[in-house]
């Protein structure tokens, strides 16, 4: 088979949700945007619902179709982008709860779907989404299901922006009886004063930092298509950027930047044959990667790029990015199997 195999450990996913749930006294939601962080909305939502999650969040309303199909009509599905022009039908049909981000969105929602549940997102300093303090009136939240905000620096516990945003959130929501939510994965780790009524973990569920105790959820094995022997002076791949300095064996594996193995891994990333590291030789191409397997006695049928030797965050470090980007870039060509 020519495609890589992406193995998704659903027990680890469920245990990560439960572990994050134990870290707070609040209700624990689940953020499943971007196809469940690349792993597949259906299997992710089914597993998290079974583990106990009752409130799910997506980035845009369209993403909720796949959720409703597996979750049924009961669970809460919040939409971070709020009530966008053209979304009235889907919000109504699927019973979604838009997190309204501006006075314009509030007006649109009241006008198009009066009486339909909504939440509010307020901006406490990230300046990305949410109602600004200068537009905010606490009465806006009277009928809201939830008032939420998002932290810009929660993955840096010592960053003073965290306490500042917490202070702003407390003062903007003072006296409200509406349930409140501030923490994603990073905010859960920051401590109880950030937890409020509902937490919204994403990356930690899928095994990524800043949830240091997360169990790894993904494993990715790439099939070796062929191997070849190089004499010193011969080169590998586009641009001839890898030049053999000694007799070298190169394995060409199936997988490339079209599959989310970003080109920044060229000559920097590593694959594994069991415990043995095998460096990427030369440039990552669209569908293929050259790997230096000179050290191996036997070249296995598959080499591992995500697994026990290398987490999503390790690979992200090698590529100069973050685990979120590695996960959500995982391409559609892999055979996704649940384990
Ligand atoms: C993506 C997102 C989350 C989840 O964040 P993680 O860092 O993945 O836990 C929570 N809230 C909002 C508003 C988000 O955009």
XYZ file of C-alpha atoms and ligand atoms in Angstrom:
354
model
C 0.000 0.000 0.000
C 1.339 3.367 -0.980
C -0.209 5.492 1.742
C 1.133 6.124 5.203
C -0.765 4.774 8.187
C -2.008 7.239 10.808
C -2.905 5.292 13.935
C -5.153 7.114 16.374
C -5.230 5.832 19.946
C -8.805 6.513 21.020
C -8.175 5.228 24.557
C -5.423 7.799 24.957
C -7.788 10.493 23.623
C -10.461 9.518 26.171
C -7.899 9.361 28.983
C -6.546 12.796 28.081
C -10.066 14.247 28.313
C -10.579 12.561 31.672
C -7.188 13.727 32.951
C -7.929 17.331 31.932
C -11.374 16.989 33.514
C -9.767 15.953 36.814
C -7.563 19.065 36.801
C -10.549 21.343 37.404
C -13.777 21.309 39.375
C -15.534 22.822 36.346
C -17.358 21.169 33.481
C -14.897 20.139 30.756
C -15.850 20.757 27.139
C -14.008 19.642 24.015
C -12.715 21.687 21.103
C -12.948 19.625 17.927
C -12.426 22.259 15.223
C -10.359 21.575 12.095
C -11.560 17.987 11.709
C -10.806 17.142 15.334
C -7.311 18.656 15.077
C -6.728 16.583 11.942
C -7.706 13.202 13.383
C -11.272 12.882 12.082
C -14.350 14.571 13.552
C -16.470 11.425 13.736
C -14.164 9.166 15.711
C -12.955 12.003 17.928
C -16.463 13.183 18.870
C -17.797 9.683 19.465
C -14.886 8.913 21.757
C -15.107 12.176 23.706
C -18.885 11.899 24.113
C -18.398 8.394 25.497
C -15.715 9.711 27.851
C -18.232 12.237 29.205
C -17.953 15.451 27.151
C -21.283 17.223 26.611
C -20.195 20.584 25.187
C -18.280 20.733 21.931
C -16.835 23.695 20.065
C -15.991 24.287 16.410
C -14.511 27.307 14.640
C -17.130 27.703 11.901
C -20.732 26.563 11.600
C -20.085 24.239 8.615
C -17.849 22.092 10.803
C -20.823 21.218 12.990
C -22.493 19.043 10.322
C -20.093 16.176 10.949
C -20.578 16.562 14.714
C -24.364 16.466 14.700
C -24.218 13.380 12.476
C -22.422 11.401 15.200
C -23.535 13.191 18.399
C -27.258 13.399 17.766
C -29.353 16.403 18.711
C -28.559 16.631 22.463
C -24.997 17.908 22.944
C -24.202 21.606 22.927
C -22.190 22.707 19.881
C -20.672 26.167 20.202
C -19.365 28.091 17.195
C -16.427 30.427 17.896
C -16.916 32.565 14.775
C -20.399 33.471 15.979
C -23.370 34.254 13.760
C -21.968 35.051 10.321
C -23.980 36.341 7.400
C -25.370 33.272 5.618
C -25.151 31.007 8.697
C -28.685 31.572 10.011
C -30.040 28.432 8.323
C -27.390 26.059 9.593
C -27.427 27.553 13.115
C -31.174 27.025 13.253
C -31.313 23.611 11.530
C -28.502 22.061 13.573
C -29.317 23.840 16.831
C -25.886 25.452 17.124
C -24.933 28.003 19.756
C -23.024 30.868 18.147
C -20.521 32.742 20.328
C -21.447 36.278 19.268
C -18.350 38.429 18.833
C -19.574 41.980 18.192
C -22.589 44.277 18.549
C -23.233 43.597 14.829
C -23.417 39.847 15.436
C -25.704 40.379 18.435
C -28.027 42.528 16.304
C -27.987 39.960 13.480
C -28.770 37.105 15.861
C -31.627 38.965 17.609
C -33.027 39.940 14.244
C -32.799 36.573 12.435
C -33.206 34.070 15.255
C -34.884 35.750 18.218
C -35.020 33.390 21.188
C -32.395 31.022 19.741
C -29.625 30.189 22.263
C -26.358 32.091 21.978
C -23.131 32.708 23.853
C -20.914 35.767 23.924
C -17.202 36.035 23.383
C -15.534 39.074 24.927
C -12.062 40.401 24.175
C -9.912 40.590 27.303
C -6.703 41.547 25.510
C -5.917 39.118 22.701
C -7.529 41.404 20.122
C -8.600 38.529 17.912
C -12.292 37.806 18.467
C -14.853 39.084 20.930
C -16.731 42.166 22.062
C -14.402 45.014 23.031
C -14.565 46.479 26.555
C -15.680 49.817 25.026
C -18.694 48.084 23.393
C -19.490 45.839 26.338
C -22.555 46.115 28.498
C -23.107 43.331 31.032
C -26.854 43.344 30.153
C -25.860 41.816 26.805
C -25.195 38.572 28.703
C -28.575 38.372 30.442
C -29.966 35.624 28.198
C -26.645 34.131 27.092
C -25.766 30.465 27.658
C -22.118 31.326 28.193
C -19.710 34.257 28.366
C -16.246 33.295 27.196
C -12.865 34.794 26.409
C -9.543 33.396 25.217
C -6.008 33.748 26.609
C -3.168 34.831 24.338
C -0.229 33.483 26.383
C -1.593 30.602 28.453
C 1.255 28.336 27.298
C 3.670 30.658 29.162
C 2.717 30.439 32.863
C 4.999 33.346 33.811
C 3.646 35.727 31.204
C 1.964 38.650 32.931
C -0.610 38.870 30.130
C -2.384 35.921 31.798
C -3.134 37.727 35.058
C -4.009 40.867 33.135
C -6.550 39.041 30.972
C -7.935 37.277 34.051
C -8.425 40.655 35.747
C -10.184 42.082 32.705
C -12.411 39.000 32.425
C -13.356 39.252 36.113
C -14.207 42.917 35.897
C -16.163 42.611 32.635
C -18.231 39.711 33.989
C -18.590 40.886 37.612
C -22.067 40.312 39.005
C -23.242 38.174 36.070
C -25.014 34.898 36.734
C -24.227 33.641 33.216
C -21.810 30.668 33.145
C -18.273 31.739 32.284
C -15.367 30.143 30.385
C -11.796 31.387 29.984
C -9.458 28.378 29.848
C -8.335 26.259 26.906
C -5.641 23.618 27.529
C -3.082 26.172 28.684
C -5.548 27.902 30.997
C -6.448 24.606 32.669
C -2.778 24.095 33.499
C -2.463 27.683 34.837
C -4.651 26.867 37.820
C -8.095 27.045 39.417
C -8.586 30.822 39.214
C -8.683 30.419 35.413
C -11.242 27.585 35.344
C -14.635 29.265 35.955
C -17.677 27.134 34.968
C -16.486 25.474 31.773
C -13.072 24.693 30.269
C -12.429 24.322 26.537
C -9.420 22.050 25.952
C -8.292 21.221 22.431
C -4.622 20.365 21.910
C -4.196 18.566 25.236
C -6.861 16.041 24.222
C -4.810 15.148 21.163
C -1.577 14.663 23.075
C 0.042 18.067 22.589
C 1.770 20.684 24.730
C 1.116 22.614 26.949
C -0.493 19.562 28.615
C 2.796 17.939 29.592
C 1.122 14.817 31.024
C -0.837 14.082 27.850
C -0.671 10.562 26.480
C 0.394 10.523 22.825
C -2.599 9.921 20.559
C -1.062 9.613 17.089
C 1.434 7.378 15.392
C 2.428 7.817 11.762
C 4.262 5.166 9.737
C 5.397 5.802 6.176
C 5.991 2.909 3.746
C 9.409 2.537 2.129
C 8.912 2.497 -1.638
C 12.506 1.647 -2.566
C 16.069 1.822 -1.303
C 19.282 2.619 -3.186
C 23.014 2.794 -2.575
C 24.924 6.017 -3.181
C 28.641 6.529 -3.749
C 30.323 9.491 -2.044
C 29.548 12.641 -4.032
C 26.085 11.523 -5.219
C 23.137 13.681 -4.178
C 19.500 13.200 -3.169
C 16.323 14.997 -4.177
C 15.372 18.436 -5.514
C 18.159 20.972 -5.519
C 20.727 18.219 -4.741
C 20.986 19.612 -1.215
C 22.083 16.330 0.387
C 25.434 15.040 -0.851
C 26.718 11.656 0.377
C 30.072 11.895 2.140
C 30.488 8.108 2.410
C 28.779 5.073 0.957
C 25.166 5.756 1.899
C 21.858 3.899 1.751
C 18.780 6.004 1.043
C 15.208 4.835 1.595
C 12.516 6.751 -0.262
C 9.322 6.827 1.801
C 5.789 7.708 0.705
C 4.698 11.000 2.284
C 5.571 14.635 1.708
C 4.487 18.192 2.151
C 1.133 17.484 0.486
C 0.534 15.182 3.452
C 1.430 17.832 6.024
C 5.089 16.830 6.426
C 6.093 20.390 5.849
C 9.064 21.318 3.719
C 10.781 22.962 6.696
C 11.653 19.377 7.760
C 14.070 19.139 4.807
C 17.462 17.875 6.098
C 16.240 18.579 9.654
C 13.626 15.982 10.540
C 14.188 12.413 11.611
C 12.339 9.159 11.036
C 12.765 6.065 13.171
C 13.298 2.375 12.487
C 12.329 1.092 15.921
C 14.710 2.992 18.226
C 17.192 3.924 15.504
C 17.035 7.498 14.229
C 17.284 7.910 10.445
C 17.762 11.519 9.300
C 15.862 13.070 6.416
C 18.288 13.439 3.510
C 17.683 16.501 1.357
C 14.431 18.237 0.551
C 10.977 16.994 1.413
C 9.048 16.774 -1.864
C 5.296 16.792 -2.389
C 4.823 13.025 -2.027
C 8.216 11.628 -1.065
C 11.005 11.940 1.467
C 14.566 10.580 1.207
C 15.831 9.055 4.446
C 19.398 8.099 5.312
C 19.157 4.495 6.512
C 22.884 3.714 6.201
C 23.033 2.668 9.860
C 20.396 -0.067 9.518
C 21.176 -3.725 8.967
C 17.697 -4.374 7.605
C 15.446 -1.667 6.232
C 11.904 -2.238 7.543
C 8.838 -1.895 5.333
C 7.793 1.245 7.193
C 9.643 4.052 8.932
C 8.009 5.924 11.807
C 7.783 9.726 11.871
C 5.364 10.087 14.814
C 5.498 7.472 17.553
C 7.173 6.453 20.793
C 10.520 8.008 19.774
C 9.135 11.266 18.458
C 6.025 13.120 19.593
C 4.024 15.673 17.646
C 5.850 18.402 19.590
C 9.290 16.891 18.877
C 8.531 16.887 15.153
C 7.169 20.423 15.415
C 10.406 21.572 17.087
C 12.455 20.087 14.240
C 10.284 21.950 11.729
C 10.312 25.228 13.668
C 6.568 25.161 14.330
C 4.066 23.983 16.966
C 2.273 20.688 17.523
C -1.057 22.277 16.540
C 0.223 22.918 13.018
C 1.685 19.426 12.626
C -1.600 17.801 13.726
C -3.979 19.970 11.727
C -1.813 19.601 8.604
C -1.972 15.784 8.628
C -3.239 15.103 5.133
C -6.206 13.185 3.761
C -4.101 10.550 1.984
C -3.138 8.629 5.118
C -5.036 5.533 6.032
C -6.517 6.553 9.392
C -6.954 3.617 11.741
C -8.295 3.711 15.270
C -6.445 1.630 17.820
C -8.783 26.571 19.537
C -9.452 27.194 20.701
C -9.517 26.520 21.940
C -8.729 25.265 22.221
O -7.389 25.652 22.447
P -6.225 24.609 22.801
O -5.034 25.467 23.006
O -6.095 23.722 21.605
O -6.640 23.871 24.010
C -10.304 27.074 22.937
N -10.946 28.254 22.751
C -10.863 28.954 21.580
C -11.597 30.232 21.449
C -10.111 28.451 20.537
O -10.018 29.145 19.397
